[in-house]
Coordinates of C-alpha atoms (C1' of nucleotides) in Angstrom, one line a residue:
Chain A
X1 CA 10.7 30.5 2.3
X2 CA 7.1 29.7 3.0
X3 CA 4.6 29.3 0.2
X4 CA 1.1 28.8 1.4
X5 CA -1.0 27.5 -1.4
X6 CA -4.1 25.8 -0.2
X7 CA -5.8 25.2 3.0
X8 CA -5.7 21.8 4.7
X9 CA -8.3 20.1 2.7
X10 CA -7.7 19.3 -0.9
X11 CA -5.8 16.1 -0.3
X12 CA -3.8 14.5 -3.0
X13 CA -3.9 10.8 -3.3
X14 CA -0.4 10.9 -4.8
X15 CA 2.4 10.6 -2.4
X16 CA 5.9 9.7 -1.8
X17 CA 6.7 6.8 0.4
X18 CA 6.8 9.0 3.5
X19 CA 3.8 6.7 4.0
X20 CA 1.1 9.2 4.7
X21 CA 3.3 10.6 7.3
X22 CA 4.3 13.9 5.9
X23 CA 2.4 16.5 4.1
X24 CA 4.6 17.2 1.2
X25 CA 2.7 17.0 -2.0
X26 CA 5.6 16.0 -4.1
X27 CA 3.9 13.6 -6.4
X28 CA 6.0 10.5 -6.3
X29 CA 4.2 7.3 -6.0
X30 CA 0.7 6.2 -5.6
X31 CA 0.5 4.1 -2.5
X32 CA -1.4 1.4 -4.3
X33 CA 1.6 0.9 -6.6
X34 CA 3.9 0.2 -3.8
X35 CA 3.0 -3.5 -3.6
X36 CA 3.2 -3.8 -7.3
X37 CA 6.8 -2.5 -7.1
X38 CA 7.5 -4.9 -4.3
X39 CA 6.2 -7.8 -6.3
X40 CA 8.3 -6.9 -9.2
X41 CA 11.3 -6.6 -6.9
X42 CA 10.6 -10.1 -5.6
X43 CA 10.2 -11.6 -9.0
X44 CA 13.1 -9.9 -10.7
X45 CA 15.4 -10.7 -7.9
X46 CA 15.9 -7.0 -7.1
X47 CA 18.8 -6.2 -9.4
X48 CA 17.8 -8.5 -12.2
X49 CA 15.1 -8.3 -14.8
X50 CA 11.7 -9.8 -15.1
X51 CA 10.4 -11.1 -18.4
X52 CA 6.7 -11.4 -18.2
X53 CA 3.4 -10.0 -19.6
X54 CA 0.6 -8.0 -18.3
X55 CA -1.7 -11.0 -18.5
X56 CA 0.7 -13.2 -16.6
X57 CA 1.2 -10.5 -13.9
X58 CA -2.5 -9.9 -13.7
X59 CA -3.0 -13.6 -12.8
X60 CA -0.3 -13.7 -10.3
X61 CA -1.4 -10.5 -8.6
X62 CA -5.1 -11.0 -8.9
X63 CA -5.8 -8.0 -10.9
X64 CA -6.8 -7.3 -14.5
X65 CA -4.5 -7.0 -17.5
X66 CA -5.6 -3.4 -18.0
X67 CA -4.9 -2.4 -14.5
X68 CA -1.4 -4.0 -14.5
X69 CA -0.7 -2.3 -17.8
X70 CA -1.7 1.1 -16.4
X71 CA 0.0 0.7 -13.1
X72 CA 3.3 -0.4 -14.7
X73 CA 3.1 2.6 -16.9
X74 CA 2.7 4.8 -13.9
X75 CA 5.6 3.2 -12.1
X76 CA 7.7 3.8 -15.1
X77 CA 6.6 7.4 -15.5
X78 CA 7.6 8.1 -11.9
X79 CA 10.9 6.5 -12.5
X80 CA 10.6 3.5 -10.2
X81 CA 10.9 0.8 -12.9
X82 CA 12.2 0.5 -16.4
X83 CA 9.9 -1.2 -18.8
X84 CA 10.7 -2.5 -22.3
X85 CA 7.5 -3.4 -24.2
X86 CA 7.7 -5.9 -27.1
X87 CA 5.1 -8.0 -28.9
X88 CA 6.2 -10.8 -26.7
X89 CA 5.6 -9.1 -23.4
X90 CA 7.3 -6.8 -21.0
X91 CA 10.8 -6.8 -19.6
X92 CA 10.9 -5.0 -16.3
X93 CA 13.6 -4.0 -13.9
X94 CA 13.7 -1.8 -10.8
X95 CA 15.5 1.5 -11.0
X96 CA 17.7 3.0 -8.3
X97 CA 14.9 5.2 -7.5
X98 CA 12.6 2.3 -7.1
X99 CA 15.1 0.5 -4.9
X100 CA 15.2 3.7 -2.8
X101 CA 11.5 3.6 -2.2
X102 CA 11.6 0.0 -1.2
X103 CA 14.5 0.7 1.2
X104 CA 12.5 3.5 2.8
X105 CA 9.7 1.1 3.5
X106 CA 12.2 -1.4 4.9
X107 CA 13.8 1.1 7.2
X108 CA 10.4 2.3 8.5
X109 CA 9.4 -1.2 9.3
X110 CA 12.7 -2.0 10.9
X111 CA 12.3 1.1 13.1
X112 CA 8.9 -0.1 14.1
X113 CA 10.2 -3.5 15.1
X114 CA 13.3 -2.2 16.8
X115 CA 11.5 0.8 18.3
X116 CA 14.4 2.9 17.3
X117 CA 13.8 6.4 16.4
X118 CA 16.2 9.1 15.5
X119 CA 16.3 11.6 18.4
X120 CA 18.0 14.4 16.5
X121 CA 18.9 15.5 13.0
X122 CA 21.5 17.8 11.5
X123 CA 20.9 20.6 9.1
X124 CA 22.6 23.2 7.2
X125 CA 21.4 26.8 7.5
X126 CA 20.1 28.3 4.2
X127 CA 18.9 31.7 3.3
X128 CA 15.2 32.1 3.0
X129 CA 13.5 34.6 0.7
X130 CA 12.2 36.8 3.4
X131 CA 8.8 35.3 3.2
X132 CA 9.1 33.5 6.5
X133 CA 9.3 36.9 8.1
X134 CA 6.1 38.0 6.4
X135 CA 4.1 34.9 7.3
X136 CA 5.2 34.6 10.9
X137 CA 4.3 38.2 11.4
X138 CA 0.7 37.7 10.4
X139 CA -1.4 38.2 13.6
X140 CA -3.7 35.2 12.8
X141 CA -0.7 32.9 12.9
X142 CA 1.1 34.7 15.7
X143 CA -1.8 34.4 18.0
X144 CA -2.0 30.7 17.5
X145 CA 1.7 30.2 17.8
X146 CA 1.6 31.9 21.2
X147 CA -1.4 29.8 22.4
X148 CA -0.3 26.5 21.1
X149 CA 3.5 26.7 21.6
X150 CA 3.3 28.6 24.8
X151 CA 5.5 31.5 23.6
X152 CA 5.4 34.5 21.2
X153 CA 7.5 33.9 18.1
X154 CA 10.1 36.1 16.7
X155 CA 9.1 37.3 13.3
X156 CA 11.4 35.4 11.1
X157 CA 12.3 31.9 10.3
X158 CA 15.5 30.0 10.0
X159 CA 15.6 27.9 6.9
X160 CA 17.7 24.8 6.8
X161 CA 18.3 21.8 4.6
X162 CA 18.7 18.3 5.8
X163 CA 18.4 14.7 4.7
X164 CA 14.9 13.9 3.5
X165 CA 14.4 10.6 5.1
X166 CA 16.0 11.6 8.4
X167 CA 13.6 14.5 8.5
X168 CA 10.6 12.4 7.9
X169 CA 11.6 9.9 10.6
X170 CA 12.4 12.6 13.0
X171 CA 9.2 14.5 12.9
X172 CA 7.2 11.3 12.9
X173 CA 8.5 10.6 16.4
X174 CA 7.3 14.0 17.6
X175 CA 4.0 15.4 18.8
X176 CA 2.5 17.6 16.1
X177 CA 1.0 20.9 17.1
X178 CA -1.3 22.2 14.4
X179 CA -1.8 25.9 13.6
X180 CA -4.9 26.4 11.6
X181 CA -5.0 28.2 8.2
X182 CA -7.4 31.0 7.4
X183 CA -8.9 32.9 4.6
X184 CA -8.9 36.6 3.6
X185 CA -10.8 38.1 0.7
X186 CA -7.7 37.9 -1.4
X187 CA -6.4 34.5 -0.6
X188 CA -6.2 31.4 1.6
X189 CA -3.4 30.8 4.1
X190 CA -2.7 27.2 4.8
X191 CA -2.2 25.4 8.1
X192 CA 1.2 24.9 9.7
X193 CA 2.5 21.8 11.4
X194 CA 4.7 22.5 14.3
X195 CA 7.0 20.3 16.3
X196 CA 8.8 21.5 19.5
X197 CA 12.5 21.1 19.2
X198 CA 15.8 22.3 20.7
X199 CA 18.3 23.8 18.4
X200 CA 22.0 23.1 19.1
X201 CA 20.9 21.8 22.5
X202 CA 20.6 25.4 23.6
X203 CA 17.6 27.2 22.3
X204 CA 14.0 26.1 22.4
X205 CA 12.0 26.5 19.2
X206 CA 9.8 24.7 16.8
X207 CA 10.3 23.1 13.5
X208 CA 7.5 24.2 11.2
X209 CA 6.1 22.6 8.0
X210 CA 3.5 24.5 6.0
X211 CA 0.7 22.3 4.7
X212 CA 0.9 21.5 1.1
X213 CA 3.9 23.7 0.5
X214 CA 6.2 23.4 -2.5
X215 CA 9.1 23.1 -0.3
X216 CA 11.3 20.1 -1.2
X217 CA 11.1 17.4 1.4
X218 CA 14.6 18.0 2.5
X219 CA 14.1 21.5 3.8
X220 CA 12.2 22.9 6.8
X221 CA 12.1 26.0 8.9
X222 CA 12.6 26.9 12.5
X223 CA 10.9 29.5 14.7
X224 CA 11.8 30.5 18.2
X225 CA 11.2 33.3 20.7
X226 CA 14.2 35.1 19.4
X227 CA 16.3 35.3 16.2
X228 CA 18.0 32.0 16.0
X229 CA 20.5 33.5 13.5
X230 CA 21.6 36.1 16.0
X231 CA 21.3 34.1 19.2
X232 CA 23.4 31.2 17.8
X233 CA 25.6 33.3 15.5
X234 CA 24.6 31.3 12.5
X235 CA 25.4 32.1 8.9
X236 CA 24.4 30.4 5.7
X237 CA 26.2 27.1 5.6
X238 CA 26.4 26.7 9.4
X239 CA 25.7 23.3 10.7
X240 CA 22.8 23.0 13.2
X241 CA 21.6 20.2 15.4
X242 CA 17.9 19.8 16.0
X243 CA 16.8 17.5 18.8
X244 CA 13.5 16.4 20.2
X245 CA 12.3 18.3 23.1
X246 CA 9.8 17.4 25.7
X247 CA 7.4 14.5 25.7
X248 CA 6.2 12.3 23.0
Chain B
X1 CA -9.9 -30.8 -1.8
X2 CA -10.4 -28.5 -4.7
X3 CA -13.3 -26.2 -4.8
X4 CA -13.6 -24.3 -8.0
X5 CA -15.8 -21.4 -7.6
X6 CA -15.3 -18.7 -10.1
X7 CA -13.2 -18.1 -13.2
X8 CA -10.2 -16.0 -13.1
X9 CA -11.9 -12.6 -13.4
X10 CA -13.9 -11.2 -10.5
X11 CA -11.0 -9.8 -8.6
X12 CA -11.4 -8.8 -5.0
X13 CA -9.7 -5.6 -4.0
X14 CA -9.4 -7.1 -0.6
X15 CA -6.4 -9.0 0.3
X16 CA -4.1 -10.3 2.8
X17 CA -0.6 -9.0 3.0
X18 CA 0.6 -11.6 0.6
X19 CA 1.0 -8.4 -1.3
X20 CA -0.7 -9.2 -4.5
X21 CA 1.4 -12.2 -4.7
X22 CA -1.0 -14.9 -4.1
X23 CA -4.5 -15.6 -5.3
X24 CA -6.1 -16.5 -2.1
X25 CA -9.2 -14.5 -1.6
X26 CA -9.1 -14.6 2.1
X27 CA -10.3 -11.1 2.9
X28 CA -7.8 -9.7 5.4
X29 CA -6.8 -6.2 4.7
X30 CA -7.2 -3.6 2.0
X31 CA -3.8 -2.7 0.7
X32 CA -4.6 1.0 1.1
X33 CA -4.9 0.4 4.9
X34 CA -1.4 -1.0 5.2
X35 CA 0.2 2.4 5.4
X36 CA -2.3 3.5 7.9
X37 CA -1.4 0.5 10.0
X38 CA 2.2 1.3 9.7
X39 CA 1.7 4.9 10.7
X40 CA -0.2 3.8 13.8
X41 CA 2.6 1.4 14.6
X42 CA 5.2 4.2 14.3
X43 CA 3.2 6.6 16.4
X44 CA 2.1 4.2 19.1
X45 CA 5.6 2.8 19.5
X46 CA 4.5 -0.6 18.3
X47 CA 3.5 -2.1 21.6
X48 CA 2.2 1.0 23.2
X49 CA -1.0 2.9 22.5
X50 CA -1.8 6.1 20.7
X51 CA -4.2 8.7 22.0
X52 CA -5.3 10.8 19.1
X53 CA -8.3 11.8 17.1
X54 CA -9.5 11.3 13.6
X55 CA -9.0 15.0 12.9
X56 CA -5.4 14.9 14.2
X57 CA -4.6 11.8 12.2
X58 CA -6.2 13.2 9.1
X59 CA -3.9 16.2 9.3
X60 CA -0.8 14.2 9.9
X61 CA -1.6 11.7 7.2
X62 CA -3.0 14.2 4.7
X63 CA -6.4 12.6 4.4
X64 CA -9.9 13.6 5.6
X65 CA -11.4 13.0 9.0
X66 CA -14.0 10.8 7.4
X67 CA -11.6 8.6 5.6
X68 CA -9.5 8.1 8.7
X69 CA -12.5 7.2 10.7
X70 CA -13.7 4.7 8.1
X71 CA -10.3 3.2 7.6
X72 CA -9.7 2.8 11.3
X73 CA -13.0 1.0 11.6
X74 CA -12.0 -1.3 8.8
X75 CA -8.6 -2.0 10.4
X76 CA -10.5 -2.8 13.6
X77 CA -13.1 -5.0 11.9
X78 CA -10.3 -7.0 10.4
X79 CA -8.6 -7.3 13.8
X80 CA -5.4 -5.4 13.0
X81 CA -5.9 -2.7 15.6
X82 CA -7.9 -2.2 18.7
X83 CA -9.8 1.0 18.9
X84 CA -11.4 2.7 21.9
X85 CA -13.6 5.6 20.9
X86 CA -14.5 8.3 23.5
X87 CA -15.8 11.8 23.2
X88 CA -12.2 12.9 23.7
X89 CA -10.9 11.0 20.7
X90 CA -9.5 7.6 19.9
X91 CA -7.2 5.3 21.7
X92 CA -5.5 3.0 19.3
X93 CA -3.1 0.1 19.6
X94 CA -1.8 -2.6 17.2
X95 CA -3.0 -6.1 17.8
X96 CA -0.9 -9.3 17.5
X97 CA -2.6 -9.8 14.2
X98 CA -1.6 -6.3 13.0
X99 CA 2.0 -6.9 14.1
X100 CA 2.0 -10.1 12.2
X101 CA 1.0 -8.3 9.0
X102 CA 3.6 -5.7 9.5
X103 CA 6.2 -8.4 10.1
X104 CA 5.2 -10.1 6.9
X105 CA 5.9 -6.9 5.0
X106 CA 9.2 -6.5 6.8
X107 CA 10.3 -10.1 5.9
X108 CA 9.3 -9.6 2.3
X109 CA 11.4 -6.5 2.0
X110 CA 14.3 -8.1 3.8
X111 CA 14.2 -11.0 1.4
X112 CA 14.2 -8.5 -1.5
X113 CA 17.2 -6.7 -0.2
X114 CA 19.0 -9.9 0.9
X115 CA 18.0 -11.8 -2.2
X116 CA 17.2 -14.7 0.0
X117 CA 14.5 -16.9 -1.0
X118 CA 13.4 -20.2 0.6
X119 CA 14.3 -23.0 -1.7
X120 CA 12.1 -25.6 -0.1
X121 CA 9.3 -26.0 2.3
X122 CA 8.0 -28.8 4.5
X123 CA 4.5 -30.0 4.6
X124 CA 2.3 -32.6 6.3
X125 CA 0.2 -34.9 4.2
X126 CA -3.5 -34.6 4.7
X127 CA -6.5 -36.4 3.4
X128 CA -8.3 -34.7 0.6
X129 CA -12.0 -35.3 0.1
X130 CA -11.6 -37.1 -3.2
X131 CA -12.5 -34.0 -5.2
X132 CA -8.9 -33.7 -6.4
X133 CA -9.3 -36.9 -8.2
X134 CA -12.4 -35.7 -9.9
X135 CA -11.0 -32.4 -11.1
X136 CA -7.7 -33.7 -12.2
X137 CA -9.5 -36.3 -14.3
X138 CA -11.4 -33.7 -16.3
X139 CA -10.1 -33.9 -19.9
X140 CA -10.0 -30.1 -20.3
X141 CA -7.6 -29.8 -17.4
X142 CA -5.7 -33.0 -18.2
X143 CA -4.9 -31.8 -21.7
X144 CA -3.5 -28.6 -20.5
X145 CA -1.5 -30.3 -17.7
X146 CA 0.2 -32.5 -20.3
X147 CA 0.9 -29.6 -22.7
X148 CA 2.1 -27.1 -20.1
X149 CA 3.9 -29.4 -17.6
X150 CA 5.2 -31.7 -20.1
X151 CA 3.7 -34.9 -18.7
X152 CA 0.4 -36.5 -18.2
X153 CA -0.9 -36.3 -14.6
X154 CA -2.0 -39.1 -12.4
X155 CA -5.7 -38.6 -11.5
X156 CA -5.5 -37.6 -7.9
X157 CA -3.9 -35.0 -5.8
X158 CA -1.9 -35.2 -2.6
X159 CA -3.1 -32.6 -0.1
X160 CA -0.7 -31.2 2.4
X161 CA -0.6 -28.4 5.0
X162 CA 2.3 -26.2 5.6
X163 CA 3.1 -22.8 7.1
X164 CA 1.3 -20.0 5.4
X165 CA 4.0 -17.5 4.9
X166 CA 6.6 -20.1 3.9
X167 CA 4.2 -21.2 1.2
X168 CA 3.7 -17.7 -0.1
X169 CA 7.4 -17.0 -0.2
X170 CA 8.2 -20.3 -1.8
X171 CA 5.8 -20.0 -4.7
X172 CA 6.7 -16.5 -5.2
X173 CA 10.2 -17.6 -6.2
X174 CA 8.9 -20.0 -8.7
X175 CA 7.8 -19.7 -12.3
X176 CA 4.0 -20.0 -12.5
X177 CA 2.4 -22.1 -15.1
X178 CA -1.2 -21.3 -15.7
X179 CA -3.9 -23.8 -16.6
X180 CA -7.0 -22.0 -18.0
X181 CA -10.4 -22.5 -16.5
X182 CA -13.4 -23.3 -18.7
X183 CA -17.2 -23.3 -18.7
X184 CA -19.8 -26.0 -19.2
X185 CA -23.5 -25.4 -19.3
X186 CA -23.8 -26.3 -15.7
X187 CA -20.9 -24.5 -14.2
X188 CA -17.6 -22.7 -14.4
X189 CA -14.3 -24.3 -13.7
X190 CA -11.6 -21.9 -12.5
X191 CA -8.0 -21.7 -13.6
X192 CA -5.2 -23.4 -11.8
X193 CA -1.7 -22.1 -11.0
X194 CA 1.0 -24.7 -11.2
X195 CA 4.6 -24.6 -10.0
X196 CA 7.0 -27.4 -10.9
X197 CA 8.6 -28.9 -7.8
X198 CA 10.3 -32.0 -6.6
X199 CA 8.8 -33.9 -3.7
X200 CA 11.2 -35.5 -1.2
X201 CA 14.0 -34.8 -3.6
X202 CA 12.8 -37.8 -5.5
X203 CA 9.7 -37.3 -7.6
X204 CA 9.0 -34.6 -10.0
X205 CA 5.6 -33.0 -9.7
X206 CA 3.7 -29.8 -9.5
X207 CA 2.3 -27.8 -6.7
X208 CA -1.2 -26.6 -7.7
X209 CA -3.3 -23.7 -6.5
X210 CA -6.8 -23.4 -7.8
X211 CA -7.8 -19.8 -8.5
X212 CA -10.0 -18.2 -5.9
X213 CA -10.5 -21.3 -4.0
X214 CA -11.6 -21.5 -0.4
X215 CA -8.6 -23.4 0.6
X216 CA -6.9 -21.9 3.6
X217 CA -3.7 -20.3 2.7
X218 CA -1.7 -22.9 4.6
X219 CA -2.7 -25.8 2.4
X220 CA -2.0 -26.8 -1.2
X221 CA -2.0 -29.8 -3.4
X222 CA 0.5 -31.8 -5.4
X223 CA 0.2 -33.6 -8.7
X224 CA 2.6 -35.9 -10.4
X225 CA 2.9 -38.5 -13.1
X226 CA 2.1 -41.1 -10.6
X227 CA 0.4 -41.6 -7.3
X228 CA 2.7 -39.7 -4.8
X229 CA 1.0 -41.5 -1.9
X230 CA 2.0 -44.9 -3.3
X231 CA 5.3 -44.0 -4.8
X232 CA 6.6 -42.3 -1.6
X233 CA 4.7 -44.5 0.8
X234 CA 3.0 -41.6 2.4
X235 CA 0.2 -41.6 4.9
X236 CA -1.8 -38.9 6.5
X237 CA 0.6 -37.1 8.8
X238 CA 3.7 -38.0 6.8
X239 CA 6.2 -35.2 6.5
X240 CA 7.1 -34.2 3.0
X241 CA 9.7 -31.9 1.6
X242 CA 8.9 -29.8 -1.5
X243 CA 11.8 -28.2 -3.3
X244 CA 12.1 -25.9 -6.2
X245 CA 12.8 -27.7 -9.4
X246 CA 14.3 -26.3 -12.6
X247 CA 15.1 -22.8 -13.4
X248 CA 14.1 -19.5 -12.0
Chain C
dA1 C1' 0.6 -13.1 -29.0
dT2 C1' 1.0 -8.7 -27.0
dT3 C1' -0.1 -3.5 -24.9
dA4 C1' -3.1 0.0 -24.1
dC5 C1' -7.1 3.1 -25.5
dT6 C1' -12.0 4.4 -24.5
dA7 C1' -16.1 3.9 -22.1
dA8 C1' -18.7 1.9 -18.6
dG9 C1' -19.0 0.2 -14.1
dT10 C1' -17.5 0.1 -9.4
dT11 C1' -15.2 1.8 -5.4
dC12 C1' -13.7 5.3 -2.6
dC13 C1' -13.3 9.8 -0.7
dG14 C1' -14.9 13.9 1.5
dA15 C1' -18.5 17.7 2.4
dG16 C1' -22.4 18.2 5.0
dT17 C1' -24.4 16.8 9.1
dA18 C1' -26.4 14.0 13.0
dC19 C1' -25.4 12.8 17.5
Chain D
dT1 C1' -15.2 19.2 21.0
dG2 C1' -15.5 14.1 19.5
dT3 C1' -17.1 9.9 15.7
dA4 C1' -19.5 8.4 11.9
dC5 C1' -23.5 8.5 8.7
dT6 C1' -25.4 9.8 3.9
dC7 C1' -24.7 10.9 -0.7
dG8 C1' -22.7 13.1 -4.8
dG9 C1' -18.7 13.3 -7.3
dA10 C1' -14.0 11.9 -8.1
dA11 C1' -10.9 8.2 -8.8
dC12 C1' -10.0 3.8 -10.0
dT13 C1' -10.8 -0.7 -12.3
dT14 C1' -12.4 -3.5 -15.9
dA15 C1' -14.7 -4.9 -20.5
dG16 C1' -14.5 -4.3 -25.1
dT17 C1' -11.4 -3.5 -28.6
dA18 C1' -7.8 -1.4 -31.6
dA19 C1' -3.2 -1.7 -33.1

DNA sequence: ATTACTAAGTTCCGAGTAC
DNA sequence: TGTACTCGGAACTTAGTAA
């Protein structure tokens, strides 16, 4: 399913720790709070707890009491820390979700230093809601697909689900091809990010990610010259393999 | 040497990738630019280069062309990336300094996940400029030292130099004791962060870090009940070992 | 002592443009 | 096309307090 909502501009400052890399607007964490989370992790010993106060933390972190208070509340609201407030101060600990965010950062940095990048990902075919067919059939998009990808696209998308972090890492290593959005009197159609891939090592296609869509971060869509579903005899639940194609 | 310049408030939003952990106001990098640096590292392959444009990056990172342009300039000005602008776009690469910042983040995260923390650091005795003696002799500080550390301090500090990151990591694992600043008609005296330590496994003392001082991040001072220089027969250039003392 | 609200001040971002 | 400036408004931080 594709849901175009806005055009490219209209940035949200909120984002998940895909680290600016992906366009999903799922509001997870403000980037600025990442280092606060890291500091808490360091102080609390990761799985322990930290008894402190907003004044204490503001001194250690060179910020104001008010800002620490607000940012801790935000981290709690987003589920990254748990926070018990008492007249004596604050007891903090990192949640599983918070640990996950930190681990994501760690893995990204490790990849940078090891120059390791995933070259392929696996996915499971899902049913779309027919909207992909509609959007990919719009001439304004079709024309651009043909120009920028080098081939005319079949009117229909193959939806698949995969592992969120793997997807982020995967597309980060690929060259992005950007299909512009456009406006009609009725509504605005957003831009689409495309990444050339090979599906099941057999068929050339492109992984597409609509800008600012409401698609969860663990789903994406594929387009190709032909119907991937027919060509590769895929059904819902089929496993597919998506690999990097061409240069980077 | 101690240089007190401001009182605790007057925060700078600029900081080094000590990650909010330390109070040194050395203006290195805006936190918000860290993730941009990381993204460039991912895209450029760490030691390679990245040919792109501000528009391209703004799409990939969900920001605006103007913000990317500005932030890249900032990263360049602080020496974290090199940036060659041409009519065709921008050629970016990470500098050694940028790699260093990224590695710092990596190491911090690794420590968090491995729950490893340095328990001691080494330092080399340096000569101070006699100011330590002056400041530690001020009654307003002396009184607090006695109350908060549990002992009266000898009027004089032992300056030492050490490795910057090691120092950051070390103090992060310790409980901070905060000595408040104060004002006279003439001037303002800043707060002092204290960390109880043992010097050369023999003498109890405290590592002190004046708020917002101009001291380089690889230097600090020690105070104790007695003259450390005499007690431990130290001269300039002597190696000392500072270890965590008490709980944390 | 705390935390955290409101209002004021500051910084930051992005639209419009210049080049 | 590019990058990057100005400037108005949004977002964020902090001071002053309330609880």
